[in-house]
Each structure stands twice: as C-alpha cells, then as structure tokens.
Coordinates of N, CA and C in Angstrom, one line a residue:
M1268 N -44.9 -33.6 -16.1 CA -44.6 -35.0 -15.9 C -44.7 -35.4 -14.4
R1269 N -44.2 -34.4 -13.6 CA -44.1 -34.7 -12.2 C -45.4 -34.6 -11.5
G1270 N -46.4 -34.0 -12.2 CA -47.7 -33.7 -11.6 C -48.4 -34.9 -11.1
F1271 N -48.3 -36.1 -11.8 CA -49.1 -37.3 -11.5 C -48.8 -37.9 -10.1
P1272 N -47.5 -38.3 -9.9 CA -47.2 -38.9 -8.6 C -47.4 -38.0 -7.4
L1273 N -47.3 -36.7 -7.7 CA -47.4 -35.7 -6.5 C -48.7 -35.8 -5.9
G1274 N -49.8 -36.1 -6.7 CA -51.2 -36.1 -6.2 C -51.2 -37.2 -5.0
G1275 N -50.7 -38.3 -5.3 CA -50.7 -39.4 -4.3 C -50.0 -39.0 -3.1
E1276 N -48.8 -38.3 -3.3 CA -48.0 -37.9 -2.2 C -48.8 -36.9 -1.3
R1277 N -49.5 -36.0 -2.0 CA -50.1 -34.9 -1.3 C -51.2 -35.5 -0.4
N1278 N -52.0 -36.5 -0.9 CA -53.1 -37.1 -0.1 C -52.4 -37.8 1.1
H1279 N -51.3 -38.4 0.9 CA -50.7 -39.1 2.0 C -50.3 -38.1 3.1
R1280 N -49.7 -36.9 2.6 CA -49.3 -35.9 3.6 C -50.4 -35.2 4.2
T1281 N -51.5 -35.0 3.5 CA -52.7 -34.5 4.1 C -53.2 -35.2 5.3
G1282 N -53.1 -36.6 5.2 CA -53.5 -37.4 6.3 C -52.6 -37.1 7.5
E1283 N -51.3 -37.0 7.2 CA -50.4 -36.7 8.3 C -50.7 -35.3 9.0
S1284 N -50.9 -34.3 8.1 CA -51.1 -33.0 8.7 C -52.4 -32.9 9.4
E1285 N -53.4 -33.7 9.0 CA -54.7 -33.7 9.7 C -54.5 -34.2 11.1
S1286 N -53.7 -35.3 11.3 CA -53.5 -35.9 12.6 C -52.8 -34.9 13.5
K1287 N -51.9 -34.1 12.9 CA -51.2 -33.0 13.7 C -52.2 -32.0 14.2
T1288 N -53.1 -31.6 13.2 CA -54.1 -30.5 13.6 C -54.9 -30.8 14.8
H1289 N -55.2 -32.1 15.0 CA -56.0 -32.4 16.2 C -55.2 -32.1 17.5
E1290 N -53.9 -32.2 17.4 CA -53.1 -31.9 18.6 C -53.0 -30.4 18.8
E1291 N -53.3 -29.6 17.8 CA -53.2 -28.2 17.9 C -54.6 -27.6 17.6
P1292 N -55.5 -27.6 18.6 CA -56.9 -27.1 18.3 C -56.9 -25.7 17.8
K1293 N -55.9 -24.8 18.1 CA -55.9 -23.4 17.7 C -56.0 -23.3 16.2
S1294 N -55.1 -24.1 15.4 CA -55.1 -24.0 14.0 C -56.4 -24.5 13.4
E1295 N -57.1 -25.4 14.1 CA -58.4 -25.9 13.6 C -59.5 -24.8 13.6
T1296 N -59.5 -24.0 14.7 CA -60.6 -23.0 14.8 C -60.5 -22.0 13.7
K1297 N -59.3 -21.5 13.2 CA -59.3 -20.5 12.2 C -58.3 -20.9 11.1
K1298 N -58.9 -21.2 9.9 CA -58.0 -21.5 8.8 C -57.8 -20.2 8.1
L1299 N -56.6 -20.0 7.7 CA -56.2 -18.8 7.0 C -56.8 -18.8 5.6
K1300 N -57.6 -17.7 5.3 CA -58.3 -17.6 4.1 C -57.6 -16.8 3.0
N1301 N -56.8 -15.9 3.3 CA -56.2 -15.1 2.2 C -54.8 -14.6 2.8
L1302 N -54.1 -13.9 1.9 CA -52.7 -13.4 2.1 C -52.6 -12.4 3.3
S1303 N -53.7 -11.6 3.4 CA -53.7 -10.6 4.5 C -53.8 -11.3 5.9
E1304 N -54.5 -12.4 5.9 CA -54.6 -13.2 7.2 C -53.3 -13.9 7.4
Y1305 N -52.7 -14.4 6.3 CA -51.3 -15.1 6.5 C -50.3 -14.0 7.0
A1306 N -50.4 -12.8 6.4 CA -49.4 -11.8 6.9 C -49.5 -11.5 8.4
Q1307 N -50.7 -11.6 8.9 CA -50.9 -11.4 10.3 C -50.2 -12.4 11.2
T1308 N -49.8 -13.5 10.6 CA -49.1 -14.5 11.4 C -47.6 -14.1 11.5
L1309 N -47.2 -13.2 10.6 CA -45.8 -12.8 10.5 C -45.5 -11.5 11.4
Q1310 N -44.3 -11.2 11.7 CA -44.0 -10.0 12.4 C -44.1 -8.8 11.5
L1311 N -44.9 -7.8 12.1 CA -45.1 -6.5 11.4 C -43.8 -5.7 11.5
A1312 N -43.3 -5.3 10.3 CA -42.0 -4.6 10.3 C -42.2 -3.2 9.9
W1313 N -43.3 -2.8 9.1 CA -43.4 -1.4 8.7 C -44.9 -1.2 8.3
N1314 N -45.4 -0.1 8.7 CA -46.7 0.3 8.3 C -46.7 1.8 7.9
G1315 N -47.1 2.0 6.6 CA -47.0 3.4 6.1 C -47.5 3.5 4.7
L1316 N -47.0 4.6 4.0 CA -47.5 4.9 2.7 C -46.4 4.7 1.7
L1317 N -46.6 3.9 0.6 CA -45.7 3.8 -0.5 C -46.3 4.9 -1.5
V1318 N -45.4 5.8 -2.0 CA -45.8 6.9 -2.8 C -45.2 6.7 -4.2
L1319 N -46.1 6.9 -5.3 CA -45.6 6.9 -6.6 C -46.3 8.1 -7.3
K1320 N -45.6 9.0 -7.8 CA -46.1 10.2 -8.4 C -47.0 10.9 -7.5
N1321 N -48.3 11.0 -7.9 CA -49.3 11.8 -7.0 C -50.2 10.9 -6.2
S1322 N -49.9 9.6 -6.1 CA -50.7 8.6 -5.4 C -49.9 8.0 -4.3
C1323 N -50.7 7.7 -3.2 CA -50.0 7.1 -2.1 C -50.9 5.8 -1.8
F1324 N -50.2 4.7 -1.3 CA -50.8 3.5 -1.2 C -50.5 3.0 0.3
P1325 N -51.6 2.9 1.2 CA -51.4 2.4 2.5 C -50.9 1.0 2.5
T1326 N -49.8 0.7 3.1 CA -49.1 -0.6 3.0 C -48.7 -1.1 4.3
S1327 N -48.8 -2.4 4.6 CA -48.2 -3.0 5.7 C -47.2 -4.0 5.2
M1328 N -46.0 -4.1 5.8 CA -44.9 -5.0 5.4 C -44.6 -5.9 6.6
H1329 N -44.7 -7.2 6.4 CA -44.3 -8.2 7.3 C -43.2 -9.0 6.9
I1330 N -42.3 -9.3 7.9 CA -41.0 -9.9 7.6 C -41.1 -11.4 7.2
L1331 N -40.6 -11.8 6.1 CA -40.6 -13.2 5.6 C -39.3 -13.9 6.0
E1332 N -38.2 -13.1 5.8 CA -36.8 -13.6 6.2 C -35.9 -12.5 6.3
G1333 N -34.7 -12.7 6.8 CA -33.7 -11.7 7.0 C -33.7 -11.1 8.3
D1334 N -33.1 -9.9 8.4 CA -32.8 -9.2 9.7 C -33.7 -7.9 9.9
L1335 N -34.4 -7.9 11.0 CA -35.3 -6.8 11.3 C -34.4 -5.5 11.5
G1336 N -33.1 -5.7 12.0 CA -32.2 -4.6 12.2 C -32.0 -3.8 10.9
V1337 N -32.0 -4.5 9.8 CA -31.7 -3.8 8.5 C -32.9 -2.8 8.2
I1338 N -34.1 -3.3 8.5 CA -35.3 -2.5 8.3 C -35.3 -1.3 9.2
N1339 N -35.0 -1.5 10.5 CA -35.1 -0.5 11.5 C -34.0 0.6 11.2
G1340 N -32.8 0.1 10.7 CA -31.7 1.0 10.4 C -31.9 1.9 9.2
L1341 N -32.4 1.2 8.1 CA -32.5 1.9 6.8 C -33.8 2.7 6.6
L1342 N -34.8 2.3 7.4 CA -36.1 3.0 7.3 C -36.3 4.0 8.5
K1343 N -35.2 4.5 9.0 CA -35.2 5.5 10.1 C -35.5 6.9 9.6
D1344 N -36.4 7.5 10.4 CA -36.7 8.9 10.1 C -35.7 9.8 11.0
H1345 N -34.7 10.4 10.3 CA -33.6 11.1 11.1 C -34.2 12.3 11.9
S1346 N -35.3 13.0 11.3 CA -35.8 14.1 12.0 C -36.5 13.7 13.3
S1347 N -37.3 12.5 13.3 CA -38.0 12.2 14.5 C -37.4 11.1 15.3
G1348 N -36.4 10.4 14.7 CA -35.8 9.2 15.4 C -36.6 8.0 15.3
G1349 N -37.9 8.1 14.8 CA -38.7 6.9 14.7 C -38.6 6.3 13.3
K1350 N -39.6 5.6 12.9 CA -39.5 4.9 11.5 C -40.2 5.9 10.5
L1351 N -39.7 5.9 9.3 CA -40.3 6.6 8.2 C -41.8 6.2 8.0
T1352 N -42.7 7.1 7.7 CA -44.0 6.7 7.5 C -44.3 6.8 6.0
Q1353 N -43.4 7.2 5.2 CA -43.7 7.4 3.8 C -42.4 7.0 2.9
L1354 N -42.6 6.3 1.9 CA -41.5 5.8 1.1 C -41.9 6.1 -0.4
K1355 N -41.0 6.9 -1.0 CA -41.3 7.4 -2.4 C -40.6 6.6 -3.4
I1356 N -41.3 5.9 -4.3 CA -40.7 5.1 -5.4 C -40.3 6.1 -6.5
A1357 N -39.0 6.2 -6.7 CA -38.5 7.2 -7.7 C -37.9 6.5 -8.9
Q1358 N -37.6 5.2 -8.9 CA -37.0 4.6 -10.0 C -37.7 3.2 -10.2
R1359 N -37.4 2.7 -11.4 CA -37.9 1.4 -11.7 C -36.8 0.4 -12.1
L1360 N -36.9 -0.9 -11.8 CA -35.9 -1.9 -12.3 C -36.6 -2.9 -13.2
R1361 N -36.3 -3.0 -14.4 CA -37.0 -4.0 -15.3 C -36.7 -5.4 -14.8
L1362 N -37.7 -6.2 -15.0 CA -37.7 -7.6 -14.5 C -36.9 -8.5 -15.5
D1363 N -35.8 -8.1 -15.9 CA -34.9 -8.9 -16.8 C -34.0 -9.7 -15.9
Q1364 N -33.7 -10.9 -16.5 CA -32.9 -11.9 -15.7 C -31.6 -11.3 -15.2
P1365 N -30.8 -10.6 -16.0 CA -29.5 -10.1 -15.4 C -29.8 -9.2 -14.2
K1366 N -30.8 -8.4 -14.3 CA -31.1 -7.4 -13.2 C -31.5 -8.2 -12.0
L1367 N -32.3 -9.3 -12.2 CA -32.8 -10.1 -11.0 C -31.6 -10.8 -10.5
D1368 N -30.7 -11.3 -11.3 CA -29.5 -12.0 -10.8 C -28.7 -11.1 -9.9
E1369 N -28.6 -9.8 -10.3 CA -27.9 -8.8 -9.5 C -28.5 -8.6 -8.1
V1370 N -29.8 -8.6 -8.0 CA -30.6 -8.5 -6.7 C -30.3 -9.7 -5.9
T1371 N -30.3 -10.9 -6.5 CA -30.1 -12.2 -5.8 C -28.6 -12.1 -5.3
R1372 N -27.7 -11.7 -6.1 CA -26.3 -11.6 -5.7 C -26.2 -10.7 -4.4
R1373 N -26.9 -9.6 -4.5 CA -26.8 -8.6 -3.3 C -27.4 -9.2 -2.1
I1374 N -28.4 -10.0 -2.2 CA -29.1 -10.7 -1.1 C -28.1 -11.7 -0.5
K1375 N -27.5 -12.5 -1.4 CA -26.5 -13.5 -0.9 C -25.3 -12.8 -0.2
Q1376 N -24.9 -11.7 -0.8 CA -23.7 -11.0 -0.2 C -24.1 -10.4 1.2
G1377 N -25.4 -10.0 1.3 CA -25.8 -9.4 2.5 C -26.2 -10.4 3.6
S1378 N -26.3 -11.7 3.3 CA -26.7 -12.7 4.3 C -25.6 -12.8 5.4
P1379 N -26.0 -13.1 6.6 CA -27.3 -13.4 7.1 C -28.0 -12.1 7.6
N1380 N -27.2 -11.0 7.9 CA -27.9 -9.9 8.6 C -27.7 -8.6 7.8
G1381 N -27.6 -8.6 6.5 CA -27.5 -7.4 5.8 C -28.7 -7.2 4.7
Y1382 N -29.7 -8.0 5.0 CA -30.9 -8.0 4.1 C -32.2 -8.4 4.8
A1383 N -33.3 -8.0 4.2 CA -34.6 -8.5 4.7 C -35.5 -8.6 3.5
V1384 N -36.4 -9.6 3.6 CA -37.4 -9.8 2.6 C -38.8 -9.7 3.3
L1385 N -39.7 -8.9 2.7 CA -41.0 -8.7 3.4 C -42.1 -8.9 2.4
L1386 N -43.3 -9.2 3.0 CA -44.5 -9.3 2.3 C -45.3 -8.1 2.5
A1387 N -45.6 -7.4 1.4 CA -46.4 -6.1 1.5 C -47.8 -6.4 1.0
T1388 N -48.8 -6.0 1.9 CA -50.2 -6.1 1.6 C -50.9 -4.8 1.9
Q1389 N -52.1 -4.7 1.4 CA -53.0 -3.6 1.7 C -53.1 -3.3 3.2
S1390 N -52.8 -2.1 3.6 CA -52.9 -1.8 5.1 C -54.3 -1.7 5.6
A1391 N -54.5 -2.0 6.8 CA -55.8 -1.9 7.5 C -56.1 -0.4 7.6
P1392 N -57.4 -0.1 7.8 CA -57.8 1.4 7.9 C -57.1 2.0 9.1
A1393 N -57.2 3.3 9.1 CA -56.5 4.1 10.2 C -56.8 3.6 11.6
G1394 N -55.7 3.5 12.4 CA -56.0 3.1 13.8 C -56.0 1.5 14.0
A1395 N -56.2 0.8 12.9 CA -56.3 -0.7 13.1 C -54.9 -1.4 13.1
G1396 N -53.9 -0.7 12.7 CA -52.6 -1.3 12.6 C -52.0 -1.5 14.0
A1397 N -51.0 -2.4 14.0 CA -50.4 -2.7 15.4 C -49.6 -1.6 15.8
E1398 N -49.3 -0.7 14.9 CA -48.3 0.4 15.3 C -49.1 1.7 15.4
G1399 N -50.4 1.6 15.8 CA -51.1 2.8 16.2 C -51.8 3.5 14.9
T1400 N -52.0 4.8 15.0 CA -52.8 5.4 14.0 C -51.9 5.5 12.7
F1401 N -52.7 5.7 11.6 CA -52.1 5.7 10.3 C -51.5 7.0 9.9
P1402 N -50.4 7.1 9.1 CA -49.8 8.4 8.8 C -50.8 9.3 8.0
V1403 N -50.6 10.6 8.2 CA -51.5 11.5 7.5 C -51.0 11.6 6.1
V1404 N -52.0 11.7 5.1 CA -51.7 11.8 3.8 C -51.3 13.3 3.5
E1405 N -50.2 13.5 2.8 CA -49.8 14.9 2.4 C -50.8 15.5 1.5
P1406 N -51.0 16.9 1.5 CA -51.8 17.5 0.6 C -51.3 17.2 -0.9
G1407 N -52.2 17.0 -1.8 CA -51.8 16.7 -3.2 C -51.6 15.3 -3.5
L1408 N -51.6 14.4 -2.5 CA -51.5 13.0 -2.7 C -52.8 12.3 -2.7
Q1409 N -53.1 11.5 -3.6 CA -54.4 10.8 -3.6 C -54.2 9.3 -3.0
R1410 N -55.0 9.0 -2.0 CA -54.9 7.7 -1.3 C -55.6 6.7 -2.3
R1411 N -54.8 5.6 -2.6 CA -55.4 4.6 -3.4 C -55.0 3.2 -2.9
L1412 N -55.7 2.2 -3.4 CA -55.4 0.8 -2.9 C -54.1 0.3 -3.5
L1413 N -53.5 -0.6 -2.7 CA -52.2 -1.2 -3.1 C -52.3 -1.8 -4.5
R1414 N -53.4 -2.5 -4.7 CA -53.5 -3.3 -6.0 C -53.3 -2.4 -7.2
N1415 N -53.6 -1.0 -7.1 CA -53.3 -0.1 -8.2 C -51.8 0.0 -8.5
L1416 N -51.1 0.0 -7.4 CA -49.6 0.1 -7.6 C -49.1 -1.2 -8.2
V1417 N -49.6 -2.3 -7.6 CA -49.2 -3.7 -8.1 C -49.5 -3.8 -9.7
S1418 N -50.7 -3.3 -10.1 CA -51.1 -3.4 -11.5 C -50.1 -2.6 -12.4
Y1419 N -49.8 -1.4 -11.8 CA -48.9 -0.5 -12.6 C -47.6 -1.1 -12.8
L1420 N -46.9 -1.7 -11.7 CA -45.7 -2.3 -11.9 C -45.7 -3.6 -12.8
K1421 N -46.8 -4.3 -12.7 CA -47.0 -5.5 -13.5 C -47.0 -5.1 -15.0
Q1422 N -47.8 -4.0 -15.2 CA -47.9 -3.5 -16.6 C -46.5 -3.0 -17.1
K1423 N -45.7 -2.4 -16.3 CA -44.4 -1.9 -16.7 C -43.4 -3.0 -16.7
Q1424 N -43.7 -4.2 -16.1 CA -42.8 -5.3 -16.0 C -41.6 -4.9 -15.2
A1425 N -41.8 -4.3 -14.1 CA -40.7 -3.6 -13.4 C -40.9 -3.7 -11.9
A1426 N -39.9 -3.6 -11.1 CA -40.0 -3.4 -9.7 C -39.8 -2.0 -9.3
G1427 N -40.4 -1.5 -8.3 CA -40.1 -0.1 -7.8 C -38.8 -0.1 -7.1
V1428 N -38.1 1.0 -7.1 CA -36.8 1.0 -6.4 C -36.7 2.3 -5.6
I1429 N -36.2 2.2 -4.4 CA -36.0 3.3 -3.5 C -34.6 3.3 -2.9
S1430 N -33.8 4.3 -3.0 CA -32.5 4.5 -2.4 C -32.7 4.8 -0.9
L1431 N -32.0 4.1 -0.1 CA -32.1 4.3 1.4 C -30.7 4.7 2.0
P1432 N -30.7 5.5 3.1 CA -31.9 6.0 3.7 C -32.5 7.2 2.9
V1433 N -33.7 7.5 3.1 CA -34.4 8.5 2.3 C -33.7 9.9 2.7
G1434 N -33.5 10.7 1.7 CA -32.8 12.0 2.0 C -31.3 11.9 2.0
G1435 N -30.8 10.7 1.8 CA -29.3 10.5 1.7 C -28.7 10.2 3.1
A1436 N -27.5 9.5 3.0 CA -26.8 9.1 4.2 C -26.2 10.3 4.9
K1437 N -26.2 10.2 6.2 CA -25.5 11.3 7.0 C -24.3 10.6 7.8
G1438 N -23.1 11.0 7.6 CA -22.0 10.5 8.4 C -21.8 9.0 8.2
R1439 N -22.0 8.2 9.3 CA -21.7 6.8 9.3 C -22.9 5.9 9.0
D1440 N -24.0 6.6 8.5 CA -25.2 5.8 8.2 C -24.9 4.7 7.2
S1441 N -25.6 3.5 7.4 CA -25.6 2.5 6.4 C -26.5 3.0 5.2
T1442 N -26.1 2.6 4.0 CA -26.9 2.9 2.8 C -27.4 1.5 2.3
G1443 N -28.4 1.6 1.4 CA -29.0 0.4 0.8 C -30.1 0.7 -0.2
M1444 N -30.7 -0.3 -0.6 CA -31.8 -0.2 -1.6 C -33.0 -1.0 -1.2
L1445 N -34.2 -0.5 -1.6 CA -35.4 -1.2 -1.5 C -35.9 -1.5 -2.8
Y1446 N -36.3 -2.8 -3.0 CA -37.0 -3.2 -4.4 C -38.4 -3.7 -4.0
A1447 N -39.3 -3.2 -4.7 CA -40.7 -3.6 -4.5 C -41.2 -4.4 -5.7
F1448 N -41.3 -5.7 -5.5 CA -41.6 -6.6 -6.7 C -43.1 -7.0 -6.7
P1449 N -43.7 -6.7 -7.9 CA -45.1 -7.2 -8.1 C -45.0 -8.8 -8.2
P1450 N -46.2 -9.5 -8.1 CA -46.1 -11.0 -8.3 C -45.4 -11.3 -9.6
C1451 N -44.3 -12.1 -9.4 CA -43.5 -12.6 -10.6 C -42.8 -13.8 -10.2
E1452 N -42.1 -14.5 -11.0 CA -41.4 -15.7 -10.7 C -40.4 -15.4 -9.6
F1453 N -39.7 -14.3 -9.7 CA -38.7 -13.9 -8.7 C -39.3 -13.8 -7.3
S1454 N -40.4 -13.1 -7.2 CA -41.0 -12.8 -5.8 C -41.7 -14.1 -5.3
Q1455 N -42.1 -15.0 -6.1 CA -42.8 -16.2 -5.6 C -42.0 -17.1 -4.9
Q1456 N -40.7 -17.1 -5.1 CA -39.7 -18.0 -4.5 C -39.8 -17.7 -3.0
Y1457 N -40.1 -16.5 -2.6 CA -40.1 -16.2 -1.1 C -41.5 -16.4 -0.5
L1458 N -42.4 -16.9 -1.3 CA -43.8 -17.1 -0.8 C -44.3 -18.6 -0.8
Q1459 N -43.2 -19.5 -0.9 CA -43.6 -20.9 -0.9 C -44.4 -21.4 0.3
S1460 N -44.0 -20.8 1.5 CA -44.7 -21.2 2.7 C -46.2 -20.7 2.7
A1461 N -46.4 -19.5 2.2 CA -47.7 -18.9 2.1 C -48.5 -19.8 1.1
L1462 N -47.9 -20.1 0.0 CA -48.5 -20.9 -1.0 C -49.0 -22.4 -0.5
R1463 N -48.1 -22.9 0.3 CA -48.5 -24.2 0.9 C -49.7 -24.1 1.8
T1464 N -49.7 -22.9 2.6 CA -50.7 -22.8 3.6 C -52.0 -22.5 3.0
L1465 N -52.0 -21.6 1.9 CA -53.3 -21.1 1.3 C -53.7 -21.8 0.1
G1466 N -52.8 -22.5 -0.5 CA -53.1 -23.3 -1.8 C -52.9 -22.3 -3.0
K1467 N -53.4 -21.1 -2.9 CA -53.2 -20.2 -4.1 C -53.1 -18.7 -3.5
L1468 N -52.4 -17.9 -4.3 CA -52.2 -16.5 -3.8 C -53.0 -15.6 -4.7
E1469 N -54.2 -15.3 -4.4 CA -55.1 -14.6 -5.3 C -55.0 -13.1 -5.0
E1470 N -54.8 -12.7 -3.7 CA -54.8 -11.3 -3.3 C -53.6 -10.6 -3.9
E1471 N -53.8 -9.3 -4.3 CA -52.7 -8.5 -4.8 C -51.7 -8.2 -3.7
H1472 N -50.5 -8.3 -4.0 CA -49.4 -8.2 -3.0 C -48.1 -7.8 -3.6
M1473 N -47.1 -7.5 -2.8 CA -45.8 -7.3 -3.4 C -44.7 -8.0 -2.4
V1474 N -43.6 -8.3 -2.9 CA -42.5 -8.8 -2.1 C -41.5 -7.7 -2.1
I1475 N -41.1 -7.2 -0.9 CA -40.2 -6.1 -0.8 C -38.8 -6.7 -0.4
V1476 N -37.7 -6.4 -1.1 CA -36.4 -6.8 -0.7 C -35.6 -5.5 -0.3
I1477 N -35.0 -5.6 0.9 CA -34.2 -4.5 1.3 C -32.8 -5.0 1.5
V1478 N -31.8 -4.4 0.8 CA -30.4 -4.9 1.0 C -29.5 -3.7 1.4
K1479 N -28.7 -4.0 2.4 CA -27.8 -3.0 2.9 C -26.5 -3.0 1.9
D1480 N -25.9 -1.9 1.6 CA -24.8 -1.8 0.8 C -23.6 -2.4 1.6
T1481 N -22.8 -3.2 0.9 CA -21.6 -3.8 1.7 C -20.4 -2.8 1.5
A1482 N -19.7 -2.7 2.5 CA -18.6 -1.7 2.6 C -17.6 -2.1 1.5

C-alpha cells in the first residue's frame, strides 16, 4: 500500500540530493557500485580468516556501529599482543525469533560501548588490505571465498557463533560472543544506509555482531 506515494517522494528527494552532489564534487566522480566499495568507506576493524571445519574464508570486517574498543579487546591474540588473524566458528545459532530477540537484548544491554556491529565482505588478496600482508593459511585448511560460508549458513538457516576471547578468558579479561549472520531480516536492519546508497545489496556478505558479557 505504501509503495505508491513513496515513488513521488523519492523523485522529490533525488532532486534535493542531486543539488547537494554538485557541492561535493568528490562523490560525483566515484559512485559506489557494490558492497565491497561501500565497505571501504567504513573503518576497517579486522582482516583475517574465518574458519569452519576444514575451510578458511579471507574476510574483512568494517565497523557499522558500536565501539571499536570491544573488537580490539575481544579479538586480541594473547600470545602476540596483536589482533587474532583467525576465528573458528564452532557453534551455530538457529535464526529463530526467540534466539534473535536474545541477541537484540544483549546488544541493548551492551550499549553504548559493550557491543559492535560489523559488515563482513570478501577480503582483498594478500598484501592489499590496509593492515598489511594477509595471514598465512594453516596446513590442512582450504582457502575458499566468503560466499561459500554465506551459502552454508543460509542453507542451515543459522548464524555462526564464536565464544570470545579465543582460547578462554585469562584473569580479568572480558568475555563475549561473536555472531556471524548471513543476509536475513535481522542483519538487514544494520544495512539500511548501505541499501540507500547502493539501491540493492547483491554481493554476498555477512553482518557480524560482537557483544561483551555484562558483569
């Protein structure tokens, strides 16, 4: 029902945004064509390998909302002091409404600085990422495209789940959870801005939610 009047409004708004574009010649020169290009406009938070069974998927995560400190704290590699370069999905969360409501509750509980939402896209080839060279793939792991992981989770109608920090908490470390959502109604709520910019989200992607456990 609401579709009809919206068309007129959109034309009206387009006129407005066009006049703004002339003031900002930068945005005129390069229109964002896909989600990977949109991701480049966001802050890079993590670059590494998501691992499921014997496959690894080179992935870049860019922050959509929340606190970068949560990512830096929970994705820390205790042995090197830097960031982890590999995250292994060991559990799944079915995309049932009660489970999704629980994730939403945890996000609200963790606001404003106990959570982060990230856009995960296929990582650039080795050396092309902003964080230098790409992590080495362990023997026995097969490198595959992120879209294969997305297809798997879609087929299972589930999100991937990782307990953080990897290897368990030491002493006063914060603990938390990482949820990797394939495209679904829940994940799309965090991509409204990307949708407005691109018109449609055709490229395979995931929305990653990291929440810190509350004391």
